[in-house]
mmCIF file of C-alpha atoms in Angstrom:
data_model
loop_
_atom_site.group_PDB
_atom_site.id
_atom_site.type_symbol
_atom_site.label_atom_id
_atom_site.label_comp_id
_atom_site.label_asym_id
_atom_site.label_seq_id
_atom_site.Cartn_x
_atom_site.Cartn_y
_atom_site.Cartn_z
ATOM 1 C CA UNK A 7 0.000 0.000 0.000
ATOM 2 C CA UNK A 8 1.322 3.400 -0.943
ATOM 3 C CA UNK A 9 2.139 5.587 2.060
ATOM 4 C CA UNK A 10 0.931 9.138 2.501
ATOM 5 C CA UNK A 11 3.336 11.598 0.860
ATOM 6 C CA UNK A 12 5.089 13.227 3.807
ATOM 7 C CA UNK A 13 6.541 16.065 1.741
ATOM 8 C CA UNK A 14 3.110 17.028 0.408
ATOM 9 C CA UNK A 15 1.617 16.841 3.893
ATOM 10 C CA UNK A 16 4.215 19.113 5.428
ATOM 11 C CA UNK A 17 4.175 21.487 2.462
ATOM 12 C CA UNK A 18 0.455 22.010 2.959
ATOM 13 C CA UNK A 19 1.061 22.818 6.603
ATOM 14 C CA UNK A 20 3.476 25.596 5.649
ATOM 15 C CA UNK A 21 1.552 26.787 2.611
ATOM 16 C CA UNK A 22 -1.675 27.241 4.525
ATOM 17 C CA UNK A 23 0.011 28.488 7.684
ATOM 18 C CA UNK A 24 -1.615 25.860 9.875
ATOM 19 C CA UNK A 25 0.104 26.119 13.215
ATOM 20 C CA UNK A 26 0.557 29.844 13.651
ATOM 21 C CA UNK A 27 1.865 30.652 17.130
ATOM 22 C CA UNK A 28 -0.927 31.056 19.611
ATOM 23 C CA UNK A 29 -1.193 34.224 21.620
ATOM 24 C CA UNK A 30 -2.196 33.793 25.242
ATOM 25 C CA UNK A 31 -5.705 35.217 24.870
ATOM 26 C CA UNK A 32 -6.204 34.552 21.155
ATOM 27 C CA UNK A 33 -9.776 33.886 20.045
ATOM 28 C CA UNK A 34 -10.903 30.550 18.667
ATOM 29 C CA UNK A 35 -13.423 29.405 16.062
ATOM 30 C CA UNK A 36 -14.131 26.097 17.812
ATOM 31 C CA UNK A 37 -13.056 23.892 20.684
ATOM 32 C CA UNK A 38 -12.410 20.148 20.466
ATOM 33 C CA UNK A 39 -12.510 18.445 23.871
ATOM 34 C CA UNK A 40 -11.576 21.799 25.368
ATOM 35 C CA UNK A 41 -8.672 22.408 22.958
ATOM 36 C CA UNK A 42 -9.114 25.575 20.863
ATOM 37 C CA UNK A 43 -9.004 25.773 17.088
ATOM 38 C CA UNK A 44 -7.408 29.211 16.808
ATOM 39 C CA UNK A 45 -8.823 32.039 14.722
ATOM 40 C CA UNK A 46 -5.349 32.700 13.325
ATOM 41 C CA UNK A 47 -5.197 29.089 12.096
ATOM 42 C CA UNK A 48 -8.604 29.384 10.502
ATOM 43 C CA UNK A 49 -7.928 32.778 8.862
ATOM 44 C CA UNK A 50 -4.567 31.703 7.476
ATOM 45 C CA UNK A 51 -5.899 28.393 6.143
ATOM 46 C CA UNK A 52 -8.942 30.072 4.555
ATOM 47 C CA UNK A 53 -6.746 32.734 2.961
ATOM 48 C CA UNK A 54 -4.662 30.003 1.303
ATOM 49 C CA UNK A 55 -7.787 28.234 0.022
ATOM 50 C CA UNK A 56 -9.222 31.495 -1.358
ATOM 51 C CA UNK A 57 -5.963 32.206 -3.193
ATOM 52 C CA UNK A 58 -6.172 28.773 -4.809
ATOM 53 C CA UNK A 59 -9.752 29.399 -5.935
ATOM 54 C CA UNK A 60 -8.844 32.825 -7.337
ATOM 55 C CA UNK A 61 -6.458 31.048 -9.698
ATOM 56 C CA UNK A 62 -8.263 27.764 -10.366
ATOM 57 C CA UNK A 63 -11.969 28.651 -10.110
ATOM 58 C CA UNK A 64 -12.581 32.429 -9.819
ATOM 59 C CA UNK A 65 -16.171 31.989 -11.070
ATOM 60 C CA UNK A 66 -17.010 29.982 -7.924
ATOM 61 C CA UNK A 67 -16.061 32.930 -5.708
ATOM 62 C CA UNK A 68 -18.626 35.096 -7.521
ATOM 63 C CA UNK A 69 -21.471 32.923 -6.199
ATOM 64 C CA UNK A 70 -23.462 34.151 -3.159
ATOM 65 C CA UNK A 71 -21.909 33.088 0.141
ATOM 66 C CA UNK A 72 -19.060 31.258 -1.622
ATOM 67 C CA UNK A 73 -16.649 32.244 1.161
ATOM 68 C CA UNK A 74 -19.048 30.801 3.735
ATOM 69 C CA UNK A 75 -19.071 27.492 1.862
ATOM 70 C CA UNK A 76 -15.267 27.375 1.846
ATOM 71 C CA UNK A 77 -15.127 28.620 5.431
ATOM 72 C CA UNK A 78 -17.276 25.748 6.645
ATOM 73 C CA UNK A 79 -15.071 23.258 4.798
ATOM 74 C CA UNK A 80 -11.929 24.796 6.321
ATOM 75 C CA UNK A 81 -13.482 24.656 9.786
ATOM 76 C CA UNK A 82 -14.432 21.021 9.244
ATOM 77 C CA UNK A 83 -10.874 20.245 8.122
ATOM 78 C CA UNK A 84 -9.296 21.957 11.142
ATOM 79 C CA UNK A 85 -11.631 20.192 13.571
ATOM 80 C CA UNK A 86 -10.760 16.865 11.908
ATOM 81 C CA UNK A 87 -7.056 17.645 12.251
ATOM 82 C CA UNK A 88 -7.449 18.402 15.954
ATOM 83 C CA UNK A 89 -9.401 15.179 16.477
ATOM 84 C CA UNK A 90 -6.601 13.223 14.788
ATOM 85 C CA UNK A 91 -3.892 15.054 16.770
ATOM 86 C CA UNK A 92 -5.654 14.093 19.995
ATOM 87 C CA UNK A 93 -6.162 10.495 18.832
ATOM 88 C CA UNK A 94 -2.457 10.175 17.981
ATOM 89 C CA UNK A 95 -1.543 11.586 21.388
ATOM 90 C CA UNK A 96 -3.908 9.193 23.152
ATOM 91 C CA UNK A 97 -2.413 6.283 21.169
ATOM 92 C CA UNK A 98 1.045 7.429 22.384
ATOM 93 C CA UNK A 99 2.462 7.523 18.840
ATOM 94 C CA UNK A 100 6.211 8.202 19.015
ATOM 95 C CA UNK A 101 7.994 10.549 16.583
ATOM 96 C CA UNK A 102 11.785 10.785 16.548
ATOM 97 C CA UNK A 103 13.620 14.105 16.279
ATOM 98 C CA UNK A 104 15.395 12.709 13.200
ATOM 99 C CA UNK A 105 11.996 12.256 11.495
ATOM 100 C CA UNK A 106 11.088 15.859 12.213
ATOM 101 C CA UNK A 107 14.467 17.061 10.921
ATOM 102 C CA UNK A 108 14.016 14.983 7.761
ATOM 103 C CA UNK A 109 10.621 16.618 7.249
ATOM 104 C CA UNK A 110 12.121 20.087 7.691
ATOM 105 C CA UNK A 111 14.867 19.306 5.170
ATOM 106 C CA UNK A 112 12.309 18.073 2.629
ATOM 107 C CA UNK A 113 10.411 21.340 2.930
ATOM 108 C CA UNK A 114 13.580 23.426 2.709
ATOM 109 C CA UNK A 115 14.412 21.679 -0.573
ATOM 110 C CA UNK A 116 11.321 23.372 -2.028
ATOM 111 C CA UNK A 117 12.983 26.743 -1.442
ATOM 112 C CA UNK A 118 16.134 25.999 -3.444
ATOM 113 C CA UNK A 119 14.749 27.843 -6.471
ATOM 114 C CA UNK A 120 14.539 31.609 -6.072
ATOM 115 C CA UNK A 121 11.088 32.545 -7.402
ATOM 116 C CA UNK A 122 12.267 36.064 -8.236
ATOM 117 C CA UNK A 123 14.981 34.869 -10.617
ATOM 118 C CA UNK A 124 13.776 31.369 -11.469
ATOM 119 C CA UNK A 125 17.298 30.059 -10.773
ATOM 120 C CA UNK A 126 18.517 27.509 -8.245
ATOM 121 C CA UNK A 127 20.082 29.123 -5.198
ATOM 122 C CA UNK A 128 20.790 26.442 -2.530
ATOM 123 C CA UNK A 129 22.571 28.919 -0.247
ATOM 124 C CA UNK A 130 19.481 31.122 -0.058
ATOM 125 C CA UNK A 131 17.074 28.255 0.686
ATOM 126 C CA UNK A 132 17.306 28.676 4.479
ATOM 127 C CA UNK A 133 16.659 32.394 4.224
ATOM 128 C CA UNK A 134 13.587 31.934 2.010
ATOM 129 C CA UNK A 135 12.300 29.152 4.273
ATOM 130 C CA UNK A 136 12.641 31.369 7.360
ATOM 131 C CA UNK A 137 10.947 34.247 5.527
ATOM 132 C CA UNK A 138 8.004 31.958 4.759
ATOM 133 C CA UNK A 139 7.746 31.072 8.454
ATOM 134 C CA UNK A 140 7.924 34.740 9.388
ATOM 135 C CA UNK A 141 5.156 35.606 6.926
ATOM 136 C CA UNK A 142 2.990 33.005 8.668
ATOM 137 C CA UNK A 143 3.868 34.501 12.101
ATOM 138 C CA UNK A 144 5.397 31.179 13.074
ATOM 139 C CA UNK A 145 8.612 30.310 14.899
ATOM 140 C CA UNK A 146 10.770 27.367 13.831
ATOM 141 C CA UNK A 147 10.040 25.711 17.194
ATOM 142 C CA UNK A 148 6.276 25.999 16.648
ATOM 143 C CA UNK A 149 6.597 24.722 13.091
ATOM 144 C CA UNK A 150 8.610 21.695 14.234
ATOM 145 C CA UNK A 151 5.965 20.911 16.826
ATOM 146 C CA UNK A 152 3.255 21.041 14.177
ATOM 147 C CA UNK A 153 5.281 18.798 11.867
ATOM 148 C CA UNK A 154 5.751 16.356 14.746
ATOM 149 C CA UNK A 155 1.974 16.214 15.211
ATOM 150 C CA UNK A 156 1.390 15.644 11.500
ATOM 151 C CA UNK A 157 3.916 12.811 11.356
ATOM 152 C CA UNK A 158 2.196 11.257 14.379
ATOM 153 C CA UNK A 159 -1.139 11.471 12.555
ATOM 154 C CA UNK A 160 0.379 9.852 9.471
ATOM 155 C CA UNK A 161 1.664 6.982 11.632
ATOM 156 C CA UNK A 162 -1.737 6.666 13.296
ATOM 157 C CA UNK A 163 -3.378 6.419 9.865
ATOM 158 C CA UNK A 164 -0.898 3.740 8.819
ATOM 159 C CA UNK A 165 -1.701 1.720 11.954
ATOM 160 C CA UNK A 166 -5.458 2.202 12.195
ATOM 161 C CA UNK A 167 -6.516 2.726 8.583
ATOM 162 C CA UNK A 168 -4.053 1.843 5.820
ATOM 163 C CA UNK A 169 -2.896 -1.447 7.356
ATOM 164 C CA UNK A 170 -6.478 -2.650 7.880
ATOM 165 C CA UNK A 171 -7.968 -1.803 4.457
ATOM 166 C CA UNK A 172 -8.425 -4.893 2.291
ATOM 167 C CA UNK A 173 -6.426 -5.035 -0.978
ATOM 168 C CA UNK A 174 -8.198 -4.136 -4.215
ATOM 169 C CA UNK A 175 -9.440 -7.142 -6.196
ATOM 170 C CA UNK A 176 -8.611 -7.318 -9.926
ATOM 171 C CA UNK A 177 -12.291 -7.940 -10.642
ATOM 172 C CA UNK A 178 -13.073 -4.516 -9.134
ATOM 173 C CA UNK A 179 -10.409 -2.890 -11.324
ATOM 174 C CA UNK A 180 -11.785 -4.529 -14.477
ATOM 175 C CA UNK A 181 -15.338 -3.536 -13.576
ATOM 176 C CA UNK A 182 -14.293 0.093 -13.150
ATOM 177 C CA UNK A 183 -12.361 -0.001 -16.451
ATOM 178 C CA UNK A 184 -15.475 -1.262 -18.275
ATOM 179 C CA UNK A 185 -17.556 1.591 -16.879
ATOM 180 C CA UNK A 186 -14.875 4.150 -17.737
ATOM 181 C CA UNK A 187 -14.603 2.702 -21.261
ATOM 182 C CA UNK A 188 -18.355 3.167 -21.735
ATOM 183 C CA UNK A 189 -18.008 6.852 -20.825
ATOM 184 C CA UNK A 190 -14.876 7.273 -22.962
ATOM 185 C CA UNK A 191 -16.675 5.905 -26.031
ATOM 186 C CA UNK A 192 -19.771 7.979 -25.303
ATOM 187 C CA UNK A 193 -22.157 5.043 -25.635
ATOM 188 C CA UNK A 194 -25.325 6.909 -24.616
ATOM 189 C CA UNK A 195 -27.487 3.789 -24.152
ATOM 190 C CA UNK A 196 -25.001 2.090 -21.828
ATOM 191 C CA UNK A 197 -24.233 5.383 -20.049
ATOM 192 C CA UNK A 198 -27.938 5.923 -19.257
ATOM 193 C CA UNK A 199 -28.200 2.347 -17.995
ATOM 194 C CA UNK A 200 -25.155 2.835 -15.738
ATOM 195 C CA UNK A 201 -26.477 6.151 -14.415
ATOM 196 C CA UNK A 202 -29.838 4.557 -13.600
ATOM 197 C CA UNK A 203 -28.240 1.535 -11.934
ATOM 198 C CA UNK A 204 -25.597 3.405 -9.894
ATOM 199 C CA UNK A 205 -25.554 7.242 -10.113
ATOM 200 C CA UNK A 206 -22.459 7.554 -7.884
ATOM 201 C CA UNK A 207 -20.513 5.032 -9.982
ATOM 202 C CA UNK A 208 -21.607 6.793 -13.179
ATOM 203 C CA UNK A 209 -20.333 10.127 -11.827
ATOM 204 C CA UNK A 210 -17.051 8.492 -10.816
ATOM 205 C CA UNK A 211 -16.536 6.791 -14.195
ATOM 206 C CA UNK A 212 -17.404 9.996 -16.063
ATOM 207 C CA UNK A 213 -14.819 11.981 -14.080
ATOM 208 C CA UNK A 214 -12.091 9.374 -14.690
ATOM 209 C CA UNK A 215 -12.980 9.229 -18.406
ATOM 210 C CA UNK A 216 -12.684 13.024 -18.674
ATOM 211 C CA UNK A 217 -9.274 12.925 -17.000
ATOM 212 C CA UNK A 218 -8.072 10.124 -19.278
ATOM 213 C CA UNK A 219 -9.217 12.060 -22.326
ATOM 214 C CA UNK A 220 -7.027 14.942 -21.174
ATOM 215 C CA UNK A 221 -4.009 12.736 -20.488
ATOM 216 C CA UNK A 222 -4.241 10.902 -23.808
ATOM 217 C CA UNK A 223 -5.233 13.903 -25.936
ATOM 218 C CA UNK A 224 -2.916 15.747 -28.301
ATOM 219 C CA UNK A 225 -0.522 17.893 -26.268
ATOM 220 C CA UNK A 226 2.066 20.583 -26.795
ATOM 221 C CA UNK A 227 4.799 21.857 -24.464
ATOM 222 C CA UNK A 228 5.254 25.600 -24.731
ATOM 223 C CA UNK A 229 7.313 28.420 -23.289
ATOM 224 C CA UNK A 230 4.971 31.186 -22.109
ATOM 225 C CA UNK A 231 5.374 34.927 -21.561
ATOM 226 C CA UNK A 232 2.330 36.550 -19.968
ATOM 227 C CA UNK A 233 1.379 40.216 -19.566
ATOM 228 C CA UNK A 234 -1.791 40.724 -17.514
ATOM 229 C CA UNK A 235 -4.614 43.041 -18.591
ATOM 230 C CA UNK A 236 -7.384 43.383 -16.007
ATOM 231 C CA UNK A 237 -10.941 44.655 -16.430
ATOM 232 C CA UNK A 238 -10.307 47.659 -14.192
ATOM 233 C CA UNK A 239 -7.171 48.684 -16.104
ATOM 234 C CA UNK A 240 -7.258 52.046 -17.869
ATOM 235 C CA UNK A 241 -7.167 51.978 -21.712
ATOM 236 C CA UNK A 242 -3.766 53.675 -21.807
ATOM 237 C CA UNK A 243 -2.347 51.073 -19.398
ATOM 238 C CA UNK A 244 -3.706 48.234 -21.537
ATOM 239 C CA UNK A 245 -2.204 49.929 -24.603
ATOM 240 C CA UNK A 246 1.215 49.950 -22.920
ATOM 241 C CA UNK A 247 0.934 46.206 -22.307
ATOM 242 C CA UNK A 248 0.173 45.669 -25.977
ATOM 243 C CA UNK A 249 3.164 47.784 -27.017
ATOM 244 C CA UNK A 250 5.399 45.895 -24.579
ATOM 245 C CA UNK A 251 4.236 42.562 -26.026
ATOM 246 C CA UNK A 252 5.162 43.757 -29.540
ATOM 247 C CA UNK A 253 8.551 44.953 -28.256
ATOM 248 C CA UNK A 254 9.267 41.574 -26.593
ATOM 249 C CA UNK A 255 8.475 39.714 -29.819
ATOM 250 C CA UNK A 256 10.801 42.018 -31.764
ATOM 251 C CA UNK A 257 13.602 41.360 -29.259
ATOM 252 C CA UNK A 258 13.121 37.588 -29.597
ATOM 253 C CA UNK A 259 13.095 37.865 -33.399
ATOM 254 C CA UNK A 260 16.312 39.866 -33.056
ATOM 255 C CA UNK A 261 18.069 37.011 -31.247
ATOM 256 C CA UNK A 262 17.081 37.367 -27.579
ATOM 257 C CA UNK A 263 16.850 33.968 -25.858
ATOM 258 C CA UNK A 264 13.217 33.098 -25.114
ATOM 259 C CA UNK A 265 14.008 31.831 -21.591
ATOM 260 C CA UNK A 266 15.761 35.112 -20.797
ATOM 261 C CA UNK A 267 12.734 37.017 -22.077
ATOM 262 C CA UNK A 268 10.517 34.924 -19.768
ATOM 263 C CA UNK A 269 12.627 35.808 -16.728
ATOM 264 C CA UNK A 270 12.719 39.482 -17.664
ATOM 265 C CA UNK A 271 9.119 40.116 -18.694
ATOM 266 C CA UNK A 272 6.564 37.465 -17.691
ATOM 267 C CA UNK A 273 4.062 38.401 -14.996
ATOM 268 C CA UNK A 274 3.321 34.747 -14.246
ATOM 269 C CA UNK A 275 5.804 34.533 -11.365
ATOM 270 C CA UNK A 276 4.745 30.986 -10.466
ATOM 271 C CA UNK A 277 6.090 29.786 -13.828
ATOM 272 C CA UNK A 278 9.573 31.252 -13.384
ATOM 273 C CA UNK A 279 10.979 28.095 -11.822
ATOM 274 C CA UNK A 280 10.181 26.159 -15.006
ATOM 275 C CA UNK A 281 11.311 28.927 -17.348
ATOM 276 C CA UNK A 282 7.693 29.555 -18.320
ATOM 277 C CA UNK A 283 7.264 25.990 -19.596
ATOM 278 C CA UNK A 284 3.801 24.438 -19.475
ATOM 279 C CA UNK A 285 1.852 21.616 -21.064
ATOM 280 C CA UNK A 286 -1.261 22.476 -23.074
ATOM 281 C CA UNK A 287 -3.937 19.864 -23.742
ATOM 282 C CA UNK A 288 -5.890 20.400 -26.936
ATOM 283 C CA UNK A 289 -9.211 22.075 -26.320
ATOM 284 C CA UNK A 290 -8.484 23.205 -22.741
ATOM 285 C CA UNK A 291 -6.662 26.547 -23.136
ATOM 286 C CA UNK A 292 -8.432 29.729 -24.367
ATOM 287 C CA UNK A 293 -9.181 29.213 -28.061
ATOM 288 C CA UNK A 294 -6.866 32.059 -29.129
ATOM 289 C CA UNK A 295 -3.896 30.278 -27.514
ATOM 290 C CA UNK A 296 -5.148 26.795 -28.422
ATOM 291 C CA UNK A 297 -5.353 27.641 -32.141
ATOM 292 C CA UNK A 298 -1.806 29.017 -32.239
ATOM 293 C CA UNK A 299 -0.217 26.357 -30.053
ATOM 294 C CA UNK A 300 -1.476 23.445 -32.157
ATOM 295 C CA UNK A 301 -0.907 25.070 -35.558
ATOM 296 C CA UNK A 302 2.638 26.472 -35.132
ATOM 297 C CA UNK A 303 5.645 24.233 -35.836
ATOM 298 C CA UNK A 304 8.095 23.171 -33.120
ATOM 299 C CA UNK A 305 10.643 25.924 -32.488
ATOM 300 C CA UNK A 306 8.387 28.750 -33.690
ATOM 301 C CA UNK A 307 7.449 31.763 -31.549
ATOM 302 C CA UNK A 308 4.001 33.318 -31.865
ATOM 303 C CA UNK A 309 3.132 36.959 -32.321
ATOM 304 C CA UNK A 310 1.439 38.486 -29.248
ATOM 305 C CA UNK A 311 -1.861 36.679 -28.597
ATOM 306 C CA UNK A 312 -4.702 38.689 -27.023
ATOM 307 C CA UNK A 313 -7.115 36.917 -24.642
ATOM 308 C CA UNK A 314 -9.504 38.132 -21.931
ATOM 309 C CA UNK A 315 -6.625 37.752 -19.456
ATOM 310 C CA UNK A 316 -4.029 39.807 -21.325
ATOM 311 C CA UNK A 317 -1.239 39.231 -23.850
ATOM 312 C CA UNK A 318 0.663 35.993 -24.410
ATOM 313 C CA UNK A 319 3.739 35.066 -26.409
ATOM 314 C CA UNK A 320 4.373 31.349 -26.751
ATOM 315 C CA UNK A 321 7.204 29.234 -28.112
ATOM 316 C CA UNK A 322 6.438 25.707 -29.322
ATOM 317 C CA UNK A 323 8.964 23.358 -27.693
ATOM 318 C CA UNK A 324 7.517 19.885 -28.153
ATOM 319 C CA UNK A 325 4.408 18.169 -29.549
ATOM 320 C CA UNK A 326 2.774 14.848 -28.701
ATOM 321 C CA UNK A 327 0.130 13.089 -30.762
ATOM 322 C CA UNK A 328 -3.065 11.666 -29.288
ATOM 323 C CA UNK A 329 -2.466 8.347 -27.498
ATOM 324 C CA UNK A 330 -4.469 5.141 -27.540
ATOM 325 C CA UNK A 331 -4.698 3.054 -24.385
ATOM 326 C CA UNK A 332 -6.079 -0.253 -23.158
ATOM 327 C CA UNK A 333 -6.745 -2.007 -19.857
ATOM 328 C CA UNK A 334 -3.104 -2.985 -19.277
ATOM 329 C CA UNK A 335 -1.998 0.649 -19.686
ATOM 330 C CA UNK A 336 -4.143 2.015 -16.864
ATOM 331 C CA UNK A 337 -4.922 -1.038 -14.678
ATOM 332 C CA UNK A 338 -2.264 -0.068 -12.119
ATOM 333 C CA UNK A 339 -3.533 3.527 -11.924
ATOM 334 C CA UNK A 340 -7.141 2.383 -11.516
ATOM 335 C CA UNK A 341 -6.084 -0.045 -8.770
ATOM 336 C CA UNK A 342 -4.282 2.771 -6.932
ATOM 337 C CA UNK A 343 -7.344 4.990 -7.342
ATOM 338 C CA UNK A 344 -9.638 2.331 -5.857
ATOM 339 C CA UNK A 345 -7.181 1.713 -3.015
ATOM 340 C CA UNK A 346 -7.077 5.435 -2.246
ATOM 341 C CA UNK A 347 -10.881 5.565 -2.284
ATOM 342 C CA UNK A 348 -10.989 2.738 0.251
ATOM 343 C CA UNK A 349 -8.502 4.557 2.481
ATOM 344 C CA UNK A 350 -10.404 7.852 2.229
ATOM 345 C CA UNK A 351 -13.721 6.158 3.067
ATOM 346 C CA UNK A 352 -12.158 4.342 6.019
ATOM 347 C CA UNK A 353 -10.526 7.543 7.207
ATOM 348 C CA UNK A 354 -13.831 9.418 6.906
ATOM 349 C CA UNK A 355 -15.547 6.731 8.989
ATOM 350 C CA UNK A 356 -12.761 6.878 11.598
ATOM 351 C CA UNK A 357 -12.946 10.676 11.885
ATOM 352 C CA UNK A 358 -16.735 10.368 12.145
ATOM 353 C CA UNK A 359 -16.323 7.996 15.085
ATOM 354 C CA UNK A 360 -13.904 10.392 16.776
ATOM 355 C CA UNK A 361 -16.312 13.278 16.193
ATOM 356 C CA UNK A 362 -19.272 11.379 17.721
ATOM 357 C CA UNK A 363 -17.254 10.732 20.896
ATOM 358 C CA UNK A 364 -15.788 14.230 21.134
ATOM 359 C CA UNK A 365 -17.090 17.421 22.708
ATOM 360 C CA UNK A 366 -16.987 19.828 19.743
ATOM 361 C CA UNK A 367 -18.238 23.388 20.127
ATOM 362 C CA UNK A 368 -18.257 25.781 17.130
ATOM 363 C CA UNK A 369 -17.950 29.418 18.195
ATOM 364 C CA UNK A 370 -17.702 31.093 14.786
ATOM 365 C CA UNK A 371 -20.754 32.326 12.867
ATOM 366 C CA UNK A 372 -21.142 32.788 9.125
ATOM 367 C CA UNK A 373 -22.964 35.472 7.188
ATOM 368 C CA UNK A 374 -25.265 32.889 5.632
ATOM 369 C CA UNK A 375 -26.255 31.375 9.009
ATOM 370 C CA UNK A 376 -29.191 33.774 9.299
ATOM 371 C CA UNK A 377 -30.295 32.900 5.771
ATOM 372 C CA UNK A 378 -30.216 29.188 6.595
ATOM 373 C CA UNK A 379 -32.119 29.785 9.849
ATOM 374 C CA UNK A 380 -34.778 31.755 7.968
ATOM 375 C CA UNK A 381 -35.088 29.011 5.356
ATOM 376 C CA UNK A 382 -35.466 26.362 8.083
ATOM 377 C CA UNK A 383 -38.041 28.538 9.880
ATOM 378 C CA UNK A 384 -40.023 28.909 6.639
ATOM 379 C CA UNK A 385 -39.896 25.141 6.121
ATOM 380 C CA UNK A 386 -41.116 24.589 9.680
ATOM 381 C CA UNK A 387 -43.979 27.075 9.182
ATOM 382 C CA UNK A 388 -44.951 25.421 5.906
ATOM 383 C CA UNK A 389 -44.904 22.027 7.628
ATOM 384 C CA UNK A 390 -47.103 23.355 10.460
ATOM 385 C CA UNK A 391 -49.575 24.802 7.968
ATOM 386 C CA UNK A 392 -49.651 21.506 6.088
ATOM 387 C CA UNK A 393 -50.240 19.625 9.352
ATOM 388 C CA UNK A 394 -53.080 21.995 10.338
ATOM 389 C CA UNK A 395 -54.618 21.656 6.902
ATOM 390 C CA UNK A 396 -54.387 17.893 7.115
ATOM 391 C CA UNK A 397 -55.969 17.879 10.598
ATOM 392 C CA UNK A 398 -58.746 20.155 9.365
ATOM 393 C CA UNK A 399 -59.371 17.901 6.388
ATOM 394 C CA UNK A 400 -59.494 14.846 8.652
ATOM 395 C CA UNK A 401 -62.033 16.543 10.970
ATOM 396 C CA UNK A 402 -64.140 17.530 7.994
ATOM 397 C CA UNK A 403 -63.997 13.963 6.687
ATOM 398 C CA UNK A 404 -64.947 12.634 10.137
ATOM 399 C CA UNK A 405 -67.983 14.977 10.319
ATOM 400 C CA UNK A 406 -69.082 13.923 6.857
ATOM 401 C CA UNK A 407 -68.722 10.287 7.795
ATOM 402 C CA UNK A 408 -70.706 10.865 11.021
ATOM 403 C CA UNK A 409 -73.543 12.516 9.047
ATOM 404 C CA UNK A 410 -73.635 9.627 6.631
ATOM 405 C CA UNK A 411 -73.855 7.170 9.544
ATOM 406 C CA UNK A 412 -76.800 9.097 11.070
ATOM 407 C CA UNK A 413 -78.650 9.046 7.770
ATOM 408 C CA UNK A 414 -78.155 5.311 7.561
ATOM 409 C CA UNK A 415 -79.464 4.887 11.132
ATOM 410 C CA UNK A 416 -82.650 6.892 10.365
ATOM 411 C CA UNK A 417 -83.349 4.673 7.410
#
């Protein structure tokens, strides 16, 4: 069974700032068996989640009470973490200092590349790591303690969950493959039958099929220079971005190395570490970029491309044709997916058991709470009215029946 990725676990801790140093009288958003879930933890975690959604799904954040939805999920996650911390402590899970140090070193390795320059700078890794801790208002001692807790939780999961989950049967893998194949081929008759028989399985197979279509579709690796143009930008500012894009293309045509142009001009700072390289899957990128990327020859650099997000200059570095696949190609991946599903379900059940036994008090309120209360009150009123109407109808029916009985008696 594949173990939980320790590096990813610890990276999330730092990225979301879970574990900010507690102040003596700091407020909390919940308590778990008397232990507080700090407001600073909640705020920092939620901020990280919101930043992710701004990049990956900005349209979701435009929905009413979207932040409340995410806030409730973050609160649920933090309460679950505290429950697991306490369970690991109760189980007396031991974590060696060497394990904590190894975790710290794995995280520090992520800071080798200087995001400002896009170049490796091993000597500056410690400084950037410490700056990240400082930005999260966290001391190294507090961060080590949080890492120690997370390693203990991982060990607890390995003992209580992963080791007890039954292995995936090949028959289950083949059954999933058959359902995914139906969705891949778009067989509407069989898809409707699957959806009717097992809606959850149909949704699962459809999602896997969509992912496989992406992975096996025609792809192109590009270098990317991006200049942002926002909706609130003044026309003259947008014009300057356009002129700069033209200037960059002229410099590249004049012999400037594309990678150097990326480092000097791109406003996509997250892509600096890869030199602006990214993989495009046909049909996924904005159509203006998609059309250019899949029509230009390898080695060619595009003219500035205008999209709703700004200006883009791309260089075609590599192309890959659409791939065919069969059961043998993805059987291992499907087996791992099913195994992970089993672990997640078992872990959810375990956390549910811990929650039922725990004393959990939520002290935070959300803007939409009042709306939900009003909706529940309206439902209750409607139910009361329906009950009264039903009682009234029954009384009326009883009176009618009584009259009919009297008539019969007189006869």
